[in-house]
Tab-separated table of C-alpha atoms and ligand atoms in Angstrom:
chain	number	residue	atom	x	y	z
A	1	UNK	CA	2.273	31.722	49.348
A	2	UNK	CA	4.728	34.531	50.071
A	3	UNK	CA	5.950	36.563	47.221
A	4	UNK	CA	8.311	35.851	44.694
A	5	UNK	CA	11.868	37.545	45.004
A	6	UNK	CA	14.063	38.814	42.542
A	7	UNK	CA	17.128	40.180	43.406
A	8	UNK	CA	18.524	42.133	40.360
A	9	UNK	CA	21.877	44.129	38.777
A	10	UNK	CA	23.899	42.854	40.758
A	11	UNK	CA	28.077	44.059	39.655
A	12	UNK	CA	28.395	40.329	40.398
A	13	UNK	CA	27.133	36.788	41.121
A	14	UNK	CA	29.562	34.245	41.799
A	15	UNK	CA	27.298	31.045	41.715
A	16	UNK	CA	29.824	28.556	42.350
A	17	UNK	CA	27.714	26.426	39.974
A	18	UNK	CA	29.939	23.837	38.076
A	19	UNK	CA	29.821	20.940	36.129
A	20	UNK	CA	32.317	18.982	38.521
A	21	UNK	CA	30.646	16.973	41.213
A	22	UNK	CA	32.130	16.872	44.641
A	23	UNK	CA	34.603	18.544	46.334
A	24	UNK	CA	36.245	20.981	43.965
A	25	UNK	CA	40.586	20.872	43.453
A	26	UNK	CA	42.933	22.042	41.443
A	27	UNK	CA	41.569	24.229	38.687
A	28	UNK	CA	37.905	23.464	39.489
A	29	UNK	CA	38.410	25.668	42.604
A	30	UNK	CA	38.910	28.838	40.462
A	31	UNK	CA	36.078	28.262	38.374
A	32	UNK	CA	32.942	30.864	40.743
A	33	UNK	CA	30.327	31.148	37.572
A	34	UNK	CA	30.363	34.351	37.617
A	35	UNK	CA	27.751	36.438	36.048
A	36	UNK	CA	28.185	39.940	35.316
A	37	UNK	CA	24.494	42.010	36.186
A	38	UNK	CA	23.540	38.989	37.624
A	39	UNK	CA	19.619	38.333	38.680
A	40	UNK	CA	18.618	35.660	40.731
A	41	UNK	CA	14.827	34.691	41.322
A	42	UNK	CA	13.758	32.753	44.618
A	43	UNK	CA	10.108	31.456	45.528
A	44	UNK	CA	9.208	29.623	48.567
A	45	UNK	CA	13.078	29.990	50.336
A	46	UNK	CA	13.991	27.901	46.842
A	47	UNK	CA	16.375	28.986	44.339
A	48	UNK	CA	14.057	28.897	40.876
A	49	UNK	CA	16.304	30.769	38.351
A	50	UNK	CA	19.794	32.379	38.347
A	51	UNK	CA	21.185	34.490	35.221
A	52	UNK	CA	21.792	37.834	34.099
A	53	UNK	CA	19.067	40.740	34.464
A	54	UNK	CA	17.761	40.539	31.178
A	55	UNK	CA	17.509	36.814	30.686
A	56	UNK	CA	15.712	36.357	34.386
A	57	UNK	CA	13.346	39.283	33.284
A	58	UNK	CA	12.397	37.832	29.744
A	59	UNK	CA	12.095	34.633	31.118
A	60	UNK	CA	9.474	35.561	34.472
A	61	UNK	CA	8.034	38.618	31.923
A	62	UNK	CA	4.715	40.169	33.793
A	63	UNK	CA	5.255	38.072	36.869
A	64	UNK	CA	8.303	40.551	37.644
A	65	UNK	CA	5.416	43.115	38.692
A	66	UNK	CA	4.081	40.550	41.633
A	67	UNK	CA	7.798	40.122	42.845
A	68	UNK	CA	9.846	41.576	45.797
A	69	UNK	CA	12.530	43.511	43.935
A	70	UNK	CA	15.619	43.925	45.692
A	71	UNK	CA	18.401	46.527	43.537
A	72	UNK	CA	21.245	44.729	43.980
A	73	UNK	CA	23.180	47.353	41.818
A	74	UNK	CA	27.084	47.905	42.551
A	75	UNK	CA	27.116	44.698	45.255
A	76	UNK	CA	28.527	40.990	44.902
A	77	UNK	CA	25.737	38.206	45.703
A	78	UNK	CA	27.509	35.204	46.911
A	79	UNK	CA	26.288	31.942	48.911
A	80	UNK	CA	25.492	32.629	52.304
A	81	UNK	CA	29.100	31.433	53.615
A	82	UNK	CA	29.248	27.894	55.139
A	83	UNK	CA	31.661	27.274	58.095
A	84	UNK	CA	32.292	23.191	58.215
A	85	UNK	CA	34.282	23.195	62.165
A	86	UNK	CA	33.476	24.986	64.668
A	87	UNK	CA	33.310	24.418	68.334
A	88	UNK	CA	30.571	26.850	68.747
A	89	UNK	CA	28.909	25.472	72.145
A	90	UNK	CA	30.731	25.912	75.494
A	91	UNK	CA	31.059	27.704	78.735
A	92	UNK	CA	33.309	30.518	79.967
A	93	UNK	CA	35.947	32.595	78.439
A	94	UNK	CA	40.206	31.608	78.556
A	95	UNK	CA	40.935	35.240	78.172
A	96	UNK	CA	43.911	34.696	80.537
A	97	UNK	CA	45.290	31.944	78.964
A	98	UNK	CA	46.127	33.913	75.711
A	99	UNK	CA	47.913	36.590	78.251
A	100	UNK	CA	50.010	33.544	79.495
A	101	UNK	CA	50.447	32.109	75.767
A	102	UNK	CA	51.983	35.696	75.494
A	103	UNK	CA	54.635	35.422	78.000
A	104	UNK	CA	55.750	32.470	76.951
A	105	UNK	CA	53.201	29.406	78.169
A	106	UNK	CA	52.798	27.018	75.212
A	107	UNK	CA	49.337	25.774	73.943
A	108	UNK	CA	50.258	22.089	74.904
A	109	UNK	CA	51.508	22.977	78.275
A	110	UNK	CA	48.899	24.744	79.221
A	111	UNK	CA	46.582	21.692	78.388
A	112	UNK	CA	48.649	19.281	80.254
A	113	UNK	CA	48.936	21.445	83.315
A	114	UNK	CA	44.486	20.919	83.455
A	115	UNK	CA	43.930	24.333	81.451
A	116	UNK	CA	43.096	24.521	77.798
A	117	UNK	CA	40.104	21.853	76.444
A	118	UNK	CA	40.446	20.760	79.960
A	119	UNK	CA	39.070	24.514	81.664
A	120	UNK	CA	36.801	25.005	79.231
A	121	UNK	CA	35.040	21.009	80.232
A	122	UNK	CA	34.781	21.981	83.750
A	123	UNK	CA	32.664	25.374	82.967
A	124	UNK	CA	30.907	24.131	80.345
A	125	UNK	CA	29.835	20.526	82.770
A	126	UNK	CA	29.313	23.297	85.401
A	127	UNK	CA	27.208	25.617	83.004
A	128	UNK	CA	23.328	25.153	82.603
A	129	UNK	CA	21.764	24.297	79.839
A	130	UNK	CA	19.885	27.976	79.481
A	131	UNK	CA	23.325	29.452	79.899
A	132	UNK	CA	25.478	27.588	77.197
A	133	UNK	CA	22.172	28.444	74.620
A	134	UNK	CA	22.110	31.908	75.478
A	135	UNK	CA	25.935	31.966	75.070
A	136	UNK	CA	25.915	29.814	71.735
A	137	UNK	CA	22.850	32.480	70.464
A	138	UNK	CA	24.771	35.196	70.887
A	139	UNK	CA	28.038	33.665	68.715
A	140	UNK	CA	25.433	32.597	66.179
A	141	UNK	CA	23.819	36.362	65.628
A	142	UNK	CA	27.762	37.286	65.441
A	143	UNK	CA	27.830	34.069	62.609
A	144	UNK	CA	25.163	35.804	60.873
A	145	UNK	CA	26.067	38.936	60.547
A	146	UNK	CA	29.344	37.812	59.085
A	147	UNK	CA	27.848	36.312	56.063
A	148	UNK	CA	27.663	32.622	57.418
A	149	UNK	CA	24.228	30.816	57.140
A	150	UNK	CA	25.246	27.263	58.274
A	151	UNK	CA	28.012	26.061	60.332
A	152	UNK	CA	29.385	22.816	61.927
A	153	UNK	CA	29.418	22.425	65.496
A	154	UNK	CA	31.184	19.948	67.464
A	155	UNK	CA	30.420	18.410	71.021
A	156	UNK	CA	33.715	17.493	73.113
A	157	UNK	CA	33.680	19.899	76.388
A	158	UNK	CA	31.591	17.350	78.205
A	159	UNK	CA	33.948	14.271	77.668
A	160	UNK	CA	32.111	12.402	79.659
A	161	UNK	CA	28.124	10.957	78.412
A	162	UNK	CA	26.238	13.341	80.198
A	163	UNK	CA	27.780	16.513	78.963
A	164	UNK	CA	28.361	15.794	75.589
A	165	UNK	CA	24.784	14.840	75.147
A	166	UNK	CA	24.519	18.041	76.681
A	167	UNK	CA	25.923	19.939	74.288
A	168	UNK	CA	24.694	17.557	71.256
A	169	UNK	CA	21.039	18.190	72.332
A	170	UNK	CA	21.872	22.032	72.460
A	171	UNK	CA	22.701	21.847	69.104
A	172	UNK	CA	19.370	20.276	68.413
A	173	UNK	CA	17.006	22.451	70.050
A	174	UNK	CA	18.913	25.613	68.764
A	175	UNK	CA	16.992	24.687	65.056
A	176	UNK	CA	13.731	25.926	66.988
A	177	UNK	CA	15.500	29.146	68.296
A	178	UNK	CA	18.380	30.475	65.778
A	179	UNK	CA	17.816	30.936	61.610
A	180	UNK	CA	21.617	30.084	61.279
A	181	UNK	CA	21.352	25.725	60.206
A	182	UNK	CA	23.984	23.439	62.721
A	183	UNK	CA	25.079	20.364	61.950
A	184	UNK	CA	26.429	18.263	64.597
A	185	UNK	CA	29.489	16.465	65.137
A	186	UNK	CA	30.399	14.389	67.841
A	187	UNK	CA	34.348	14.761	70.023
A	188	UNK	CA	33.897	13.176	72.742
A	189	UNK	CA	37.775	12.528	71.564
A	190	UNK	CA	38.712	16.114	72.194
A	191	UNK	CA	41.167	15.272	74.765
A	192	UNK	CA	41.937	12.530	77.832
A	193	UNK	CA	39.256	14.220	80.250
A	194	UNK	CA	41.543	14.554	83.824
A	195	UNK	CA	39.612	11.562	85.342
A	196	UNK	CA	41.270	9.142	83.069
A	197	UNK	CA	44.728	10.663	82.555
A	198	UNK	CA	47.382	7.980	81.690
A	199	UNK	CA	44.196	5.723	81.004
A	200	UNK	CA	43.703	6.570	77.853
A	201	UNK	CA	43.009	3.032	76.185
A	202	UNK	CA	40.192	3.037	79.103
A	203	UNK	CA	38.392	5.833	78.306
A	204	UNK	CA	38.795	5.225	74.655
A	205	UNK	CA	36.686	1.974	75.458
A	206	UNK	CA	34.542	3.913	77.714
A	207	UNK	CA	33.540	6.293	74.398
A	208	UNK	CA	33.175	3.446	72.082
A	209	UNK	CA	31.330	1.071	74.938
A	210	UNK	CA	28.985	4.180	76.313
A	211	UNK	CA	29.239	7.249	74.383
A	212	UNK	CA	28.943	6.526	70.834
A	213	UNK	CA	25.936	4.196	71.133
A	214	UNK	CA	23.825	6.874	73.179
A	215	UNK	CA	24.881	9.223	70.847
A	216	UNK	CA	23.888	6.914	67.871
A	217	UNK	CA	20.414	6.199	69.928
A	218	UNK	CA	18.868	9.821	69.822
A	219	UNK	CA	20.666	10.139	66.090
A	220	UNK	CA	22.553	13.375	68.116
A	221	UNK	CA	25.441	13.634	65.363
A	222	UNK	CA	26.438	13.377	61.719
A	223	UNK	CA	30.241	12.783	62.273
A	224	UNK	CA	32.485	11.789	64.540
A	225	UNK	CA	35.535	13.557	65.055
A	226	UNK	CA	38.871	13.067	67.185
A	227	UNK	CA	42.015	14.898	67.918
A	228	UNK	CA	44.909	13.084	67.098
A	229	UNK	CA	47.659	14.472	67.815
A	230	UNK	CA	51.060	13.454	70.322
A	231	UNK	CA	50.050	13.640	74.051
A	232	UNK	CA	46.072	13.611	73.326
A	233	UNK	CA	45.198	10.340	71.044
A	234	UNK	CA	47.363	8.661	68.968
A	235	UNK	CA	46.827	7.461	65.246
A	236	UNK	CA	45.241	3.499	66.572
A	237	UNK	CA	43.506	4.943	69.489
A	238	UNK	CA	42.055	7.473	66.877
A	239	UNK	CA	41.802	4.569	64.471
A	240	UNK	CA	39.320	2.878	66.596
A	241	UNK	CA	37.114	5.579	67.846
A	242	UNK	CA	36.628	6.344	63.944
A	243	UNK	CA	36.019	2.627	62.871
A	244	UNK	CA	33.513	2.257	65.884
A	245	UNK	CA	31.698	5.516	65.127
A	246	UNK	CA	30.984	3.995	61.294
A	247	UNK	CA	29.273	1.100	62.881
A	248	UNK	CA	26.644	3.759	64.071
A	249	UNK	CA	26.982	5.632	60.990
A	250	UNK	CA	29.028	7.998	61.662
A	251	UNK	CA	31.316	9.421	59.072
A	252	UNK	CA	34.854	10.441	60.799
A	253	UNK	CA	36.786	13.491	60.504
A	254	UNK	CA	39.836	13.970	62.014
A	255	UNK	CA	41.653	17.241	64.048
A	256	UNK	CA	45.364	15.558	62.466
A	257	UNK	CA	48.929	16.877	62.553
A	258	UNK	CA	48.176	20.276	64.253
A	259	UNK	CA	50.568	20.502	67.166
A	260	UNK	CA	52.944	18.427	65.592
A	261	UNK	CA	53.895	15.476	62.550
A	262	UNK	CA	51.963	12.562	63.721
A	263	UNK	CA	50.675	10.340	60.945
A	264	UNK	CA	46.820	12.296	61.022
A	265	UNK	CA	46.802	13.209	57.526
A	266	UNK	CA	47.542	9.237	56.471
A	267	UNK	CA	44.756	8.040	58.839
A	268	UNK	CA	42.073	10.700	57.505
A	269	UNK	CA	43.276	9.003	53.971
A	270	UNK	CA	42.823	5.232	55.198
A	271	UNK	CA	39.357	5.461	57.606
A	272	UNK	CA	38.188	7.186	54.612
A	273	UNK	CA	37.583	10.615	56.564
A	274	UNK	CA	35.059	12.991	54.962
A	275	UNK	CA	37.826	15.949	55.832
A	276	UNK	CA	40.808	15.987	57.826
A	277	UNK	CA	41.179	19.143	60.011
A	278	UNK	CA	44.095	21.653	60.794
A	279	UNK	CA	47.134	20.067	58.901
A	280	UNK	CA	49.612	22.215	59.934
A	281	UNK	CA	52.349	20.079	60.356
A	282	UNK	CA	50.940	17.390	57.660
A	283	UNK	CA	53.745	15.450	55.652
A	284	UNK	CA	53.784	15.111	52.182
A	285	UNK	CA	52.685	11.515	51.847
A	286	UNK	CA	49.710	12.152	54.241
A	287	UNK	CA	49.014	15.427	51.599
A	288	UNK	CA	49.570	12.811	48.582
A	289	UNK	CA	47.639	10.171	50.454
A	290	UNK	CA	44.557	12.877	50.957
A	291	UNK	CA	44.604	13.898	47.209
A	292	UNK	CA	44.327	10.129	46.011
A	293	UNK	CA	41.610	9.370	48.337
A	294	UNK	CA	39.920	12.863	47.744
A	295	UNK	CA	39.667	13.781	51.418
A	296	UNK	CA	38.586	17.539	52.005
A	297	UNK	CA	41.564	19.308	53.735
A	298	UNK	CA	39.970	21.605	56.147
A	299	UNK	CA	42.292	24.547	56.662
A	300	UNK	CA	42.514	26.963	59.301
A	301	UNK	CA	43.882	29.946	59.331
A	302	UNK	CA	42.644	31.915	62.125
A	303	UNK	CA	44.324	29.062	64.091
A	304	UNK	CA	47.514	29.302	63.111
A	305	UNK	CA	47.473	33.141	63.480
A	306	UNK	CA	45.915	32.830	67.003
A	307	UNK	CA	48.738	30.159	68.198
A	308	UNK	CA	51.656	32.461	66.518
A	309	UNK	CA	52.634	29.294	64.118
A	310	UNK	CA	53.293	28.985	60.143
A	311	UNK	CA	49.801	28.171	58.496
A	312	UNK	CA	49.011	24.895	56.749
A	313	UNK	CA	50.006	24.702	53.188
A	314	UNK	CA	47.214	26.036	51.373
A	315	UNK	CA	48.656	26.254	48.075
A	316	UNK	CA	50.345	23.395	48.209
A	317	UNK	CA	47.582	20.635	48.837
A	318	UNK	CA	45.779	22.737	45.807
A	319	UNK	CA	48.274	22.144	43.605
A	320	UNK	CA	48.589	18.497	44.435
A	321	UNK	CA	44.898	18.063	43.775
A	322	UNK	CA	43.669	17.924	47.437
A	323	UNK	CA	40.017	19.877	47.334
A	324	UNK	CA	40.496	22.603	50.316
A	325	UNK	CA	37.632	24.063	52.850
A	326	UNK	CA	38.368	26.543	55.110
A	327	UNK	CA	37.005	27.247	58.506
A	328	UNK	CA	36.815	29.652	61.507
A	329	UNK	CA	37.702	26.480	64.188
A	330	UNK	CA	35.622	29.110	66.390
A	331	UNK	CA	36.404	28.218	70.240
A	332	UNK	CA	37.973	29.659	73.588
A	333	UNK	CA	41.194	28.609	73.203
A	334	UNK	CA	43.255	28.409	69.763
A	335	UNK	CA	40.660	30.628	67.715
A	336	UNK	CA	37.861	32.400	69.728
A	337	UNK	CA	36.612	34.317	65.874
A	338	UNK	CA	32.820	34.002	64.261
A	339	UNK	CA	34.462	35.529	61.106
A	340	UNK	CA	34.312	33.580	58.094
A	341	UNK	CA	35.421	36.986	56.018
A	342	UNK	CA	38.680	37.002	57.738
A	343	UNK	CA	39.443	33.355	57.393
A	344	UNK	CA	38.965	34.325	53.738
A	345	UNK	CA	41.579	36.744	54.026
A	346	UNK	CA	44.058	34.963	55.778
A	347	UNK	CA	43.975	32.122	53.745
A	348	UNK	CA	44.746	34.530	50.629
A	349	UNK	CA	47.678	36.330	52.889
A	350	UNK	CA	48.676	33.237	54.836
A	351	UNK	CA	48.380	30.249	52.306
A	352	UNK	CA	48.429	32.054	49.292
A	353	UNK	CA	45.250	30.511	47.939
A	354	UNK	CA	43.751	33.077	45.423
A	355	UNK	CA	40.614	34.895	46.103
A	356	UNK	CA	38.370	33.148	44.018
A	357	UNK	CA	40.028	29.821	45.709
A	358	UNK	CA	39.224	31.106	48.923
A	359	UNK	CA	35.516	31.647	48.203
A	360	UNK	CA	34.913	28.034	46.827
A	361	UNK	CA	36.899	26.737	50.026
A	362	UNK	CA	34.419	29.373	51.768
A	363	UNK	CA	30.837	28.061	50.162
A	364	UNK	CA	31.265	25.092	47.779
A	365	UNK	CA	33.758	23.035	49.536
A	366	UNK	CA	32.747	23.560	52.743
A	367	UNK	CA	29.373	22.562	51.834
A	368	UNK	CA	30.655	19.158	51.059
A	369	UNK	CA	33.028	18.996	53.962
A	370	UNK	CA	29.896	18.868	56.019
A	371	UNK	CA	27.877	16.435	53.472
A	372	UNK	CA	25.702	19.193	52.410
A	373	UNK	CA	26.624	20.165	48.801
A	374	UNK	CA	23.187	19.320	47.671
A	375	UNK	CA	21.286	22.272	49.894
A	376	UNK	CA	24.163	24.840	49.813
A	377	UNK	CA	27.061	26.221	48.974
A	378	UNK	CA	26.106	27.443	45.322
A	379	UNK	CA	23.340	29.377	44.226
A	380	UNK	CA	21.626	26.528	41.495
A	381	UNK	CA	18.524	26.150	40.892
A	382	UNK	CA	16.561	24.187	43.527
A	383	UNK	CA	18.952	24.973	46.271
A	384	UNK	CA	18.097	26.169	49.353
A	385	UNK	CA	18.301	30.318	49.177
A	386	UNK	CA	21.094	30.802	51.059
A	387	UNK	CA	23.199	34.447	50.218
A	388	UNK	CA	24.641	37.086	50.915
A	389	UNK	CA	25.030	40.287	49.350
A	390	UNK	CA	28.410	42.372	50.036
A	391	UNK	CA	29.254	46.118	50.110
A	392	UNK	CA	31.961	45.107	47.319
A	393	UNK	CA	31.965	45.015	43.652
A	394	UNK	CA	33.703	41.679	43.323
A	395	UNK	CA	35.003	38.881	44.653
A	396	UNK	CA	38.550	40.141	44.357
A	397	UNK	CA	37.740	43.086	46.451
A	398	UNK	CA	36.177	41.103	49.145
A	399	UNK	CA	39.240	39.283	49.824
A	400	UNK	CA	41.436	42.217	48.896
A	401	UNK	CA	40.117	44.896	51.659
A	402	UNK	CA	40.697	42.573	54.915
A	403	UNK	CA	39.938	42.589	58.247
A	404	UNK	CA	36.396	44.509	57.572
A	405	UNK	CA	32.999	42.914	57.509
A	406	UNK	CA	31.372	43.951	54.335
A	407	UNK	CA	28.182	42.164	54.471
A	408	UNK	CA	25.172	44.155	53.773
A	409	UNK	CA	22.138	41.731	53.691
A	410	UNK	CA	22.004	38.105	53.949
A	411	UNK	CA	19.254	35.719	53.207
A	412	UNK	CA	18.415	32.271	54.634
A	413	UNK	CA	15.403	30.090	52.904
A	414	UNK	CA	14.479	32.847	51.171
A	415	UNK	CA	14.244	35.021	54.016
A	416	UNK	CA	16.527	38.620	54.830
A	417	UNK	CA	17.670	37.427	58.054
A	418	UNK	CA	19.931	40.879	58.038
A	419	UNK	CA	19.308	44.256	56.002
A	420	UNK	CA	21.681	46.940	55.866
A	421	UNK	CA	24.067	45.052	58.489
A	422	UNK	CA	21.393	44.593	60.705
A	423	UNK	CA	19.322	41.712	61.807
A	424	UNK	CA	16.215	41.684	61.111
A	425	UNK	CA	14.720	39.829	64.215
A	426	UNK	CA	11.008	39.723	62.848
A	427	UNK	CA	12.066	37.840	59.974
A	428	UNK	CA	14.487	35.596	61.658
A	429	UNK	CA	11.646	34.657	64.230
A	430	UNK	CA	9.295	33.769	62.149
A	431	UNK	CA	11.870	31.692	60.160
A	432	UNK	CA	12.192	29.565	63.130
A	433	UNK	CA	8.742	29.379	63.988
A	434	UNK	CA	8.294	28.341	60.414
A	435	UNK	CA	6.179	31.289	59.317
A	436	UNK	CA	7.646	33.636	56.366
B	1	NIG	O1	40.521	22.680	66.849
B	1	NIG	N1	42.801	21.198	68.591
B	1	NIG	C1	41.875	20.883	69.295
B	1	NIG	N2	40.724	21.499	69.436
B	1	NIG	C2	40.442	22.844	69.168
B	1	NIG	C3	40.879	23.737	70.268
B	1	NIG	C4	40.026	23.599	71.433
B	1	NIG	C5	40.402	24.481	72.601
B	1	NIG	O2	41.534	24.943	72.753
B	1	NIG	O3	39.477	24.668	73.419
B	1	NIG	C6	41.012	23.218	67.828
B	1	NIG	O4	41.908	24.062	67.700
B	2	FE	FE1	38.824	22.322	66.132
């Protein structure tokens, strides 16, 4: 039995508890539950009570003497943030590439001249195992210390079986070696890999025929994802990876209209898509077509920044009742950024979403974009005790004073992972080892 925590004055919760189940639009994505000297009371990594000061110290009475007591005074205490796409596991670095997008090389041509997804396969087939974990560590301490405690990560720099089990199984042993939760995704879509160019419908059978089953077989991934988009796969190729995937159980998302108009936002709405990714370019029946079949738009901004084009629109698919998640994208190419706080920003600056829609797009939404809403993503009684506690007074100001990282001290199951911006490597060990 470890001792009880109670975390207490803080200037702010925002719980992000609701009545509305699912994936919060419209309205709903305004409403934080916000309490005002706010208390919160874990045991066991487990959420047990959440209210103001008083109330939690009425209700637990003498047992507040036995408790950790963390002063929470003059801080916001928010969910630990959740980041729902990521590529987080590959090799080497395309630090030249962004010099040549800068004198004038496009994104897309630099793919189809063998850069792009395409560099980043050959070092990461090329990279050993012990390399791409001690690479993918380091990214998730930087995770961490920006205020996320789970993230999505997607295979698809191996494109072919052996490397994107590879990367899948990564993902898999990193839960015995990093606090920070992953859950997996498989893309062996990401792109034509060079041995099949203008084969496409080939290695599209290939995947479904070889890929997905093994994949299926050591239960390596929760989704399966594919980018659709002109030149890579189009909307039936992406179709039938998606509809093959659900045969092993795998839900789809989709990387749709990023590059250019191309039907993705339609086919997230028809294969029934848990979230439909970028969106940049999305029409407005695919955005009407995602609100009526409540697919998560999953909206990022750092991407749009990082490629120099308009972001998706943010305010728009709110209005029209599409619930909205936001995400880092985090890889070498089109968004090489851990930081969920600055995602937050831009999607204030660059999509207009308001601050407190930003957070639930941040924590709550996210949660569900990755099927997790149960665990995370609001701090409810009998959730897992996943927070984070900010050098800011509110949620305005955290969105409001951009580009900084103002996490103080975060907590995952219960555990401070990272006091005082720091990590708190004892902690975080035993965490993994399963001793708190
Ligand atoms: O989500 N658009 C496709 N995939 C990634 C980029 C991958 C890369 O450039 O390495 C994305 O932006
Ligand atoms: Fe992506």
């Amino acid at each position: 039995m470890t001792k009880p925590i109670w975390i207490k004055h803080a200037a702010q919760v925002a719980t992000l508890a609701s009545d509305v189940k699912g994936p919060r639009s419209k309205a709903a994505m305004s409403d934080l539950g916000l309490i005002e000297d706010g208390s919160l009371w874990i045991e066991e990594g487990v959420i047990q009570a959440v209210g103001t000061t008083k109330e939690i110290e009425k209700r637990y009475g003498d047992k507040t003497k036995e408790a950790e007591i963390v002063n929470a005074s003059g801080h916001l205490l928010t969910p630990g943030l959740v980041d729902p796409h990521t590529h987080v596991v590959f090799g080497g670095s395309r630090a030249r590439e962004f010099e040549m997008r800068l004198e004038g090389a496009t994104y897309m041509e630099i793919m189809n001249a063998g850069g792009g997804i395409h560099a980043t396969t050959r070092m990461t087939r090329t990279a050993s195992e012990e390399e791409l974990i001690e690479q993918t560590m380091r990214r998730l301490d930087s995770f961490l210390a920006h205020g996320v405690t789970t993230i999505e990560g997607k295979s698809g720099y191996g494109m072919n079986l052996e490397t994107e089990l590879k990367q899948l199984r990564i993902m898999k042993k990193l839960k015995d070696k990093h606090v920070l939760e992953i859950v997996p995704t498989f893309m062996g879509a990401h792109a034509v890999p060079v041995e099949f160019k203008e084969r496409e419908d080939e290695f599209v059978d290939h995947l479904i025929r070889d890929m997905l089953p093994a994949v299926a077989e050591e239960k390596l991934a929760e989704f399966n994802d594919v980018f659709c988009e002109k030149d890579v796969f189009t909307p039936e190729q992406s179709e039938r990876i998606l509809e093959a995937g659900k045969q092993y159980g795998l839900i789809p998302k989709i990387h749709a209209d990023e590059i250019a108009p191309y039907g993705g936002a339609e086919l997230a709405a028809r294969t029934g898509a848990i979230s439909a990714e970028h969106l940049l370019k999305a029409s407005d029946e695919g955005i009407q077509a995602m609100a009526k079949a409540g697919t998560i738009a999953c909206l990022l901004p750092a991407t749009a920044l990082y490629l120099r084009e308009e972001a998706a629109q943010g305010r728009k698919m709110i209005d029209q009742g599409v619930p909205v998640a936001i995400s880092t994208d985090c890889n070498p190419g089109s968004s090489p950024t851990t930081s969920m706080p600055l995602v937050m920003n831009l999607a204030c600056i660059s999509m207009r979403m308001t601050p407190a829609e930003a957070l639930t797009a941040a924590t709550y939404n996210a949660a569900c974009a990755i099927n997790r809403e149960k665990q995370i993503g609001s701090l409810e009684v009998g959730k897992q005790a996943d927070l984070v506690l900010w050098n800011v007074k509110n949620y305005q100001e955290l969105q409001y004073l951009f580009g900084v990282n103002h996490v103080k001290s975060v907590w995952k199951k219960g555990v401070q992972v990272l006091t005082a911006g720091r990590p708190n490597e004892d902690a975080a060990t035993r965490l993994v080892l399963g001793r708190t």
